[in-house]
CSV table of C-alpha atoms in Angstrom, one decimal:
chain,number,residue,atom,x,y,z
A,29,MET,CA,-54.7,49.4,-50.6
A,30,ILE,CA,-53.7,52.4,-52.6
A,31,CYS,CA,-56.4,52.1,-55.3
A,32,PRO,CA,-59.0,54.8,-56.2
A,33,ILE,CA,-61.5,52.1,-57.1
A,34,SER,CA,-61.2,50.6,-53.6
A,35,HIS,CA,-61.7,54.0,-52.0
A,36,ALA,CA,-64.9,54.5,-54.1
A,37,CYS,CA,-66.1,51.0,-53.0
A,38,ASP,CA,-65.6,51.9,-49.4
A,39,ILE,CA,-68.2,54.6,-49.8
A,40,LEU,CA,-70.6,52.9,-52.2
A,41,GLU,CA,-70.6,49.3,-51.2
A,42,PRO,CA,-72.8,49.3,-48.1
A,43,ARG,CA,-76.1,47.5,-49.2
A,44,TRP,CA,-78.8,49.8,-50.7
A,45,THR,CA,-76.4,52.8,-51.2
A,46,ILE,CA,-76.4,52.6,-55.0
A,47,PRO,CA,-80.2,51.9,-55.3
A,48,ILE,CA,-80.8,54.9,-53.1
A,49,LEU,CA,-78.6,57.2,-55.2
A,50,THR,CA,-80.2,55.7,-58.4
A,51,GLU,CA,-83.7,56.5,-57.1
A,52,MET,CA,-82.7,60.0,-56.2
A,53,TRP,CA,-81.1,60.3,-59.7
A,54,ALA,CA,-84.6,59.4,-61.1
A,55,GLY,CA,-86.0,62.4,-59.2
A,56,ALA,CA,-87.2,61.1,-55.7
A,57,THR,CA,-86.6,63.6,-52.9
A,58,ARG,CA,-89.0,62.5,-50.2
A,59,PHE,CA,-88.2,59.8,-47.7
A,60,SER,CA,-91.4,57.8,-48.5
A,61,CYS,CA,-90.8,58.1,-52.3
A,62,ILE,CA,-87.2,56.9,-52.0
A,63,ARG,CA,-88.3,54.0,-49.9
A,64,ARG,CA,-91.1,52.9,-52.2
A,65,GLY,CA,-88.8,53.3,-55.2
A,66,VAL,CA,-86.0,51.2,-53.7
A,67,GLY,CA,-88.3,48.6,-52.3
A,68,ASN,CA,-87.7,46.0,-49.5
A,69,ILE,CA,-85.7,48.4,-47.3
A,70,SER,CA,-86.8,49.1,-43.8
A,71,THR,CA,-87.4,52.7,-42.6
A,72,ALA,CA,-84.7,52.4,-40.0
A,73,LEU,CA,-82.1,51.2,-42.5
A,74,LEU,CA,-83.0,53.8,-45.1
A,75,SER,CA,-82.7,56.5,-42.4
A,76,LYS,CA,-79.3,55.2,-41.5
A,77,ARG,CA,-78.1,55.1,-45.1
A,78,LEU,CA,-79.3,58.6,-45.8
A,79,LYS,CA,-77.5,59.9,-42.7
A,80,GLU,CA,-74.3,58.1,-43.9
A,81,LEU,CA,-74.6,59.6,-47.4
A,82,GLU,CA,-75.1,63.0,-45.8
A,83,ALA,CA,-72.0,62.5,-43.7
A,84,LYS,CA,-70.0,61.5,-46.8
A,85,GLY,CA,-71.1,64.6,-48.7
A,86,LEU,CA,-73.3,62.9,-51.2
A,87,VAL,CA,-76.7,63.9,-50.0
A,88,ARG,CA,-78.1,67.1,-48.4
A,89,ARG,CA,-81.1,67.1,-46.0
A,90,ILE,CA,-83.3,70.1,-46.4
A,91,GLU,CA,-86.1,70.9,-44.0
A,92,ASP,CA,-88.9,73.4,-44.9
A,93,PRO,CA,-89.3,75.6,-41.7
A,94,THR,CA,-92.8,76.5,-42.6
A,95,ASN,CA,-94.2,72.9,-42.6
A,96,GLY,CA,-91.4,70.7,-41.3
A,97,GLN,CA,-91.3,68.7,-44.5
A,98,VAL,CA,-87.9,67.1,-45.3
A,99,ALA,CA,-86.4,66.6,-48.7
A,100,TYR,CA,-83.2,64.9,-49.7
A,101,ILE,CA,-81.2,66.1,-52.7
A,102,ARG,CA,-77.9,64.9,-54.2
A,103,THR,CA,-74.8,67.1,-53.9
A,104,GLN,CA,-72.5,67.7,-56.8
A,105,ARG,CA,-70.3,64.8,-55.6
A,106,ALA,CA,-73.3,62.5,-56.1
A,107,ILE,CA,-74.2,64.0,-59.4
A,108,GLU,CA,-70.7,63.3,-60.7
A,109,LEU,CA,-71.4,59.6,-60.1
A,110,GLU,CA,-74.1,59.5,-62.9
A,111,PRO,CA,-71.7,58.3,-65.6
A,112,VAL,CA,-70.4,55.6,-63.3
A,113,LEU,CA,-74.0,54.4,-62.5
A,114,ALA,CA,-74.9,54.5,-66.2
A,115,ALA,CA,-71.8,52.5,-67.0
A,116,LEU,CA,-72.8,49.9,-64.4
A,117,GLY,CA,-76.2,49.7,-65.9
A,118,ARG,CA,-74.8,49.1,-69.4
A,119,TRP,CA,-72.4,46.4,-68.1
A,120,ALA,CA,-75.3,44.6,-66.3
A,121,GLN,CA,-77.5,44.7,-69.4
A,122,CYS,CA,-74.8,43.2,-71.6
A,123,ASN,CA,-73.2,40.7,-69.1
A,124,ILE,CA,-75.8,39.5,-66.6
A,125,ASP,CA,-78.4,36.9,-67.5
A,126,ALA,CA,-81.9,38.4,-67.6
A,127,ARG,CA,-83.4,35.9,-65.1
A,128,GLU,CA,-80.5,36.3,-62.7
A,129,ALA,CA,-80.7,40.1,-63.0
A,130,LEU,CA,-84.5,40.3,-62.5
A,131,ALA,CA,-85.0,37.4,-60.0
A,132,ALA,CA,-85.4,39.6,-57.0
A,133,THR,CA,-87.6,42.2,-58.6
A,134,ASN,CA,-90.4,43.2,-56.3
A,135,LEU,CA,-93.8,43.5,-58.0
A,136,SER,CA,-95.1,46.3,-55.7
A,137,THR,CA,-92.0,48.3,-56.4
A,138,LEU,CA,-92.3,47.7,-60.1
A,139,MET,CA,-95.9,48.9,-60.1
A,140,TRP,CA,-94.9,52.0,-58.1
A,141,HIS,CA,-92.5,52.8,-61.0
A,142,MET,CA,-95.1,52.0,-63.6
A,143,ARG,CA,-96.3,55.6,-63.2
A,144,ASN,CA,-93.2,56.6,-65.1
A,145,TYR,CA,-93.3,53.8,-67.6
A,146,ILE,CA,-96.6,54.8,-69.3
A,147,ASP,CA,-96.4,57.8,-71.6
A,148,PRO,CA,-99.7,59.6,-71.7
A,149,ALA,CA,-98.6,61.7,-74.7
A,150,GLU,CA,-98.6,58.5,-76.8
A,151,LEU,CA,-102.2,57.6,-75.7
A,152,PRO,CA,-105.6,58.8,-76.9
A,153,ASP,CA,-106.5,62.1,-75.2
A,154,ARG,CA,-109.2,60.6,-72.9
A,155,GLN,CA,-109.6,58.7,-69.7
A,156,ILE,CA,-107.9,55.2,-69.9
A,157,VAL,CA,-107.9,52.4,-67.4
A,158,MET,CA,-105.5,49.5,-67.8
A,159,GLN,CA,-105.7,46.3,-65.7
A,160,PHE,CA,-102.5,44.4,-65.1
A,161,HIS,CA,-102.9,40.8,-63.9
A,162,PHE,CA,-99.7,39.0,-62.9
A,163,SER,CA,-99.4,35.2,-62.8
A,164,ASP,CA,-96.7,35.4,-60.1
A,165,SER,CA,-97.7,33.3,-57.0
A,166,ASP,CA,-95.6,35.0,-54.4
A,167,THR,CA,-97.1,38.5,-54.5
A,168,GLU,CA,-99.4,40.3,-52.0
A,169,TYR,CA,-101.5,41.7,-54.9
A,170,SER,CA,-101.7,40.1,-58.3
A,171,VAL,CA,-103.9,42.7,-59.9
A,172,TYR,CA,-103.2,46.4,-60.4
A,173,TRP,CA,-104.8,49.2,-62.4
A,174,ALA,CA,-103.3,52.2,-64.2
A,175,LEU,CA,-105.6,55.2,-64.4
A,176,ILE,CA,-104.7,57.8,-67.0
A,177,LEU,CA,-106.6,61.1,-67.1
A,178,PRO,CA,-105.8,63.9,-69.5
A,179,GLY,CA,-103.5,66.5,-68.0
A,180,ALA,CA,-102.9,64.4,-64.8
A,181,PRO,CA,-100.1,62.1,-63.7
A,182,VAL,CA,-100.6,58.4,-64.2
A,183,GLU,CA,-102.1,56.8,-61.1
A,184,ILE,CA,-101.4,53.1,-60.1
A,185,CYS,CA,-104.1,51.5,-57.9
A,186,SER,CA,-104.2,48.2,-56.0
A,187,VAL,CA,-108.0,48.5,-55.7
A,188,ILE,CA,-110.3,48.7,-58.7
A,189,PRO,CA,-110.9,52.3,-59.6
A,190,GLY,CA,-114.6,51.9,-60.5
A,191,PHE,CA,-114.3,52.7,-64.2
A,192,ASP,CA,-114.7,50.6,-67.3
A,193,ILE,CA,-111.4,48.9,-68.2
A,194,ASP,CA,-110.0,49.7,-71.7
A,195,LEU,CA,-107.1,47.3,-71.7
A,196,PHE,CA,-106.5,44.0,-69.9
A,197,ILE,CA,-102.9,42.8,-69.6
A,198,GLU,CA,-102.0,39.3,-68.3
A,199,THR,CA,-98.3,38.7,-67.8
A,200,SER,CA,-95.6,38.0,-65.2
A,201,CYS,CA,-93.2,40.3,-63.4
A,202,LEU,CA,-90.3,38.8,-65.2
A,203,SER,CA,-91.9,39.4,-68.6
A,204,ILE,CA,-92.8,43.0,-68.0
A,205,CYS,CA,-89.4,43.8,-66.5
A,206,SER,CA,-87.7,42.2,-69.4
A,207,ILE,CA,-89.7,44.4,-71.8
A,208,LEU,CA,-88.8,47.5,-69.8
A,209,LEU,CA,-85.1,46.6,-70.0
A,210,SER,CA,-85.2,45.6,-73.6
A,211,ARG,CA,-84.3,42.1,-72.6
A,212,THR,CA,-87.1,41.0,-74.9
A,213,SER,CA,-89.7,42.6,-77.1
A,214,ILE,CA,-93.5,43.0,-76.8
A,215,SER,CA,-94.1,41.0,-79.9
A,216,ARG,CA,-91.9,38.1,-78.7
A,217,GLU,CA,-93.6,38.0,-75.3
A,218,ILE,CA,-97.0,37.8,-77.1
A,219,GLU,CA,-95.8,35.2,-79.5
A,220,GLU,CA,-94.4,33.0,-76.8
A,221,GLY,CA,-97.6,33.3,-74.6
A,222,ARG,CA,-96.0,35.2,-71.8
A,223,LEU,CA,-98.0,38.4,-72.5
A,224,PHE,CA,-101.7,38.4,-73.3
A,225,MET,CA,-103.7,41.6,-74.0
A,226,SER,CA,-107.4,42.2,-74.8
A,227,GLY,CA,-109.6,45.2,-75.1
A,228,ASP,CA,-109.0,48.4,-77.1
A,229,ALA,CA,-107.2,47.4,-80.3
A,230,ILE,CA,-105.5,50.8,-80.7
A,231,LEU,CA,-103.9,50.5,-77.2
A,232,ILE,CA,-102.7,47.0,-78.0
A,233,GLU,CA,-101.2,47.9,-81.4
A,234,THR,CA,-99.4,51.0,-80.0
A,235,MET,CA,-98.0,49.5,-76.8
A,236,ASP,CA,-94.5,49.7,-78.1
A,237,ARG,CA,-95.0,53.5,-78.3
A,238,TRP,CA,-96.7,54.3,-74.9
A,239,PHE,CA,-94.8,51.7,-72.8
A,240,TYR,CA,-91.3,52.5,-71.8
A,241,GLN,CA,-88.4,50.4,-73.2
A,242,ARG,CA,-84.7,51.1,-72.3
A,243,THR,CA,-82.7,52.5,-75.2
A,244,GLN,CA,-79.3,53.2,-73.7
A,245,GLU,CA,-77.7,50.2,-75.3
A,246,ARG,CA,-78.0,48.6,-78.7
A,247,ARG,CA,-80.4,45.7,-78.6
A,248,ASP,CA,-77.9,43.3,-80.2
A,249,GLU,CA,-75.5,44.0,-77.2
A,250,ILE,CA,-78.1,43.2,-74.5
A,251,ARG,CA,-78.4,39.7,-73.1
A,252,GLN,CA,-81.9,38.6,-74.0
A,253,LEU,CA,-84.4,36.7,-71.9
A,254,GLU,CA,-83.7,33.0,-72.3
A,255,GLU,CA,-86.4,30.4,-72.9
A,256,LEU,CA,-87.8,28.5,-69.9
A,257,VAL,CA,-86.1,25.1,-69.5
A,258,SER,CA,-88.7,22.3,-69.3
């Protein structure tokens, strides 16, 4: 077919291609970081997709001769896809039901990204430990901890870090993801009993400042999380 959109789909439609590019757009350059960020992709398939993207001129593989470490970076061709990916994100936010869009979200992958969803600049300048307890029954781990130290990147742990806990958060993967994507609000999730917090009152009151919420679209344009049907 003589259609530019079809030609673009030939390059972008193999499964995982767009999630890989999106993860690299977010800053991942190492194989292990790309894999953890994408989630649910085997090492063999990720390796295959990266080779395909390299062959298509969307990714460059760079090896450090001093230590053999390999990094993957996007080429200008891939960078020019950013407005397209952003437009797809906006379309999904406004046209796909929240439960449908988030049904396949992997909790482990979500918590890997949580490092970037907590803003230390909006938190008190001291050590803070947050415990996330998820009600989801189909997860390998149901409890995670976020460790925030002044001047250091946020750490996410699947084993208790051995410090006093400042904030306890009980929720579900769907609820947290819906907040992150502005499909619902923190206050609504608390009001409807899908998000419960206890501990430091300041951390609870300021969650809407230190916890990331997508702002690319107007909230009134986004399809909101629907009520559970009894």
